[in-house]
Amino acid sequence: MILHPVKFVNNPETSAGGEQRPLIFDFFEDASVLEIEDQFLFGSEIMVAPVYKESLREREVYLPSGFSWVNAPTQLSPLKEGRR
């Protein structure tokens, strides 16, 4: 997976302090995101769901509806919304 450097240069989201933000900021109409504390958005295009335990190989992730989600490492698309 390659993150394009343009994301980090002259980006208004970065200068406004909004690069990393909780899901509720963008999906305020989705009540399910209120309970999610371990996922966040990086800019407007990347959903981050860190794995906090070294022994884990996978984790549950919530994908809000209304978007075409792609698994970045595998480029598989589209992923279905909801808990995955």
PDB file of C-alpha atoms in Angstrom:
ATOM      1  CA  MET A   1       0.000   0.000   0.000  1.00  0.00           C
ATOM      2  CA  ILE A   2       1.318   3.441  -0.913  1.00  0.00           C
ATOM      3  CA  LEU A   3       0.141   6.644   0.750  1.00  0.00           C
ATOM      4  CA  HIS A   4       0.501   9.528  -1.633  1.00  0.00           C
ATOM      5  CA  PRO A   5       2.730  12.343  -0.309  1.00  0.00           C
ATOM      6  CA  VAL A   6       0.290  14.991  -1.544  1.00  0.00           C
ATOM      7  CA  LYS A   7      -1.798  14.101   1.521  1.00  0.00           C
ATOM      8  CA  PHE A   8       0.856  15.697   3.713  1.00  0.00           C
ATOM      9  CA  VAL A   9       1.763  18.794   1.682  1.00  0.00           C
ATOM     10  CA  ASN A  10      -0.364  21.949   1.565  1.00  0.00           C
ATOM     11  CA  ASN A  11      -3.376  20.107   2.926  1.00  0.00           C
ATOM     12  CA  PRO A  12      -6.031  22.411   4.439  1.00  0.00           C
ATOM     13  CA  GLU A  13      -7.231  19.580   6.709  1.00  0.00           C
ATOM     14  CA  THR A  14      -3.785  19.339   8.295  1.00  0.00           C
ATOM     15  CA  SER A  15      -3.404  23.059   8.886  1.00  0.00           C
ATOM     16  CA  ALA A  16      -6.914  23.269  10.369  1.00  0.00           C
ATOM     17  CA  GLY A  17      -6.089  20.516  12.876  1.00  0.00           C
ATOM     18  CA  GLY A  18      -8.575  18.065  11.403  1.00  0.00           C
ATOM     19  CA  GLU A  19      -6.352  15.386   9.894  1.00  0.00           C
ATOM     20  CA  GLN A  20      -7.095  12.711  12.544  1.00  0.00           C
ATOM     21  CA  ARG A  21     -10.600  12.739  13.915  1.00  0.00           C
ATOM     22  CA  PRO A  22     -13.171  10.442  15.523  1.00  0.00           C
ATOM     23  CA  LEU A  23     -15.823   8.825  13.340  1.00  0.00           C
ATOM     24  CA  ILE A  24     -18.609  10.864  14.916  1.00  0.00           C
ATOM     25  CA  PHE A  25     -17.251  14.036  13.263  1.00  0.00           C
ATOM     26  CA  ASP A  26     -18.057  12.696   9.786  1.00  0.00           C
ATOM     27  CA  PHE A  27     -20.811  10.173  10.541  1.00  0.00           C
ATOM     28  CA  PHE A  28     -22.837  12.109  13.132  1.00  0.00           C
ATOM     29  CA  GLU A  29     -26.134  10.662  11.857  1.00  0.00           C
ATOM     30  CA  ASP A  30     -24.941   7.078  12.488  1.00  0.00           C
ATOM     31  CA  ALA A  31     -25.678   6.186  16.134  1.00  0.00           C
ATOM     32  CA  SER A  32     -23.372   3.132  15.925  1.00  0.00           C
ATOM     33  CA  VAL A  33     -20.243   5.298  15.813  1.00  0.00           C
ATOM     34  CA  LEU A  34     -20.967   6.701  19.287  1.00  0.00           C
ATOM     35  CA  GLU A  35     -19.666   3.501  20.888  1.00  0.00           C
ATOM     36  CA  ILE A  36     -16.505   3.236  18.756  1.00  0.00           C
ATOM     37  CA  GLU A  37     -13.383   4.490  20.508  1.00  0.00           C
ATOM     38  CA  ASP A  38     -10.657   2.556  18.703  1.00  0.00           C
ATOM     39  CA  GLN A  39     -11.123   3.662  15.076  1.00  0.00           C
ATOM     40  CA  PHE A  40     -10.574   7.065  13.511  1.00  0.00           C
ATOM     41  CA  LEU A  41     -10.413   8.820  10.178  1.00  0.00           C
ATOM     42  CA  PHE A  42      -7.150  10.040   8.710  1.00  0.00           C
ATOM     43  CA  GLY A  43      -8.219  12.846   6.425  1.00  0.00           C
ATOM     44  CA  SER A  44     -11.402  12.216   4.513  1.00  0.00           C
ATOM     45  CA  GLU A  45     -10.291   9.034   2.746  1.00  0.00           C
ATOM     46  CA  ILE A  46      -8.622   6.657   5.209  1.00  0.00           C
ATOM     47  CA  MET A  47     -10.315   4.727   8.020  1.00  0.00           C
ATOM     48  CA  VAL A  48      -7.784   3.583  10.635  1.00  0.00           C
ATOM     49  CA  ALA A  49      -8.516   0.615  12.900  1.00  0.00           C
ATOM     50  CA  PRO A  50      -5.316  -0.224  14.796  1.00  0.00           C
ATOM     51  CA  VAL A  51      -4.585  -3.664  16.226  1.00  0.00           C
ATOM     52  CA  TYR A  52      -3.395  -3.090  19.788  1.00  0.00           C
ATOM     53  CA  LYS A  53      -2.357  -6.629  20.742  1.00  0.00           C
ATOM     54  CA  GLU A  54       0.675  -8.201  19.130  1.00  0.00           C
ATOM     55  CA  SER A  55      -0.882 -11.678  19.125  1.00  0.00           C
ATOM     56  CA  LEU A  56      -3.959 -10.635  17.099  1.00  0.00           C
ATOM     57  CA  ARG A  57      -4.135 -11.187  13.341  1.00  0.00           C
ATOM     58  CA  GLU A  58      -7.533  -9.590  12.785  1.00  0.00           C
ATOM     59  CA  ARG A  59     -10.085  -7.400  14.501  1.00  0.00           C
ATOM     60  CA  GLU A  60     -13.644  -6.202  14.181  1.00  0.00           C
ATOM     61  CA  VAL A  61     -14.091  -2.958  12.240  1.00  0.00           C
ATOM     62  CA  TYR A  62     -17.203  -0.836  11.734  1.00  0.00           C
ATOM     63  CA  LEU A  63     -17.748   0.601   8.248  1.00  0.00           C
ATOM     64  CA  PRO A  64     -20.459   3.282   8.024  1.00  0.00           C
ATOM     65  CA  SER A  65     -22.975   2.897   5.201  1.00  0.00           C
ATOM     66  CA  GLY A  66     -23.165   5.039   2.094  1.00  0.00           C
ATOM     67  CA  PHE A  67     -19.544   4.635   0.982  1.00  0.00           C
ATOM     68  CA  SER A  68     -17.531   2.254  -1.166  1.00  0.00           C
ATOM     69  CA  TRP A  69     -14.969   0.856   1.291  1.00  0.00           C
ATOM     70  CA  VAL A  70     -11.749  -0.784   0.041  1.00  0.00           C
ATOM     71  CA  ASN A  71      -9.304  -2.942   1.987  1.00  0.00           C
ATOM     72  CA  ALA A  72      -6.116  -0.947   1.289  1.00  0.00           C
ATOM     73  CA  PRO A  73      -3.517  -3.754   1.626  1.00  0.00           C
ATOM     74  CA  THR A  74      -5.433  -6.166  -0.628  1.00  0.00           C
ATOM     75  CA  GLN A  75      -7.284  -3.592  -2.799  1.00  0.00           C
ATOM     76  CA  LEU A  76     -10.420  -5.741  -2.475  1.00  0.00           C
ATOM     77  CA  SER A  77     -13.558  -3.730  -3.090  1.00  0.00           C
ATOM     78  CA  PRO A  78     -16.258  -3.148  -2.207  1.00  0.00           C
ATOM     79  CA  LEU A  79     -16.400  -4.086   1.455  1.00  0.00           C
ATOM     80  CA  LYS A  80     -19.876  -4.142   2.954  1.00  0.00           C
ATOM     81  CA  GLU A  81     -20.837  -1.617   5.597  1.00  0.00           C
ATOM     82  CA  GLY A  82     -21.513  -2.589   9.204  1.00  0.00           C
ATOM     83  CA  ARG A  83     -19.369  -4.592  11.595  1.00  0.00           C
ATOM     84  CA  ARG A  84     -16.695  -6.644   9.866  1.00  0.00           C
TER      85      ARG A  84
END
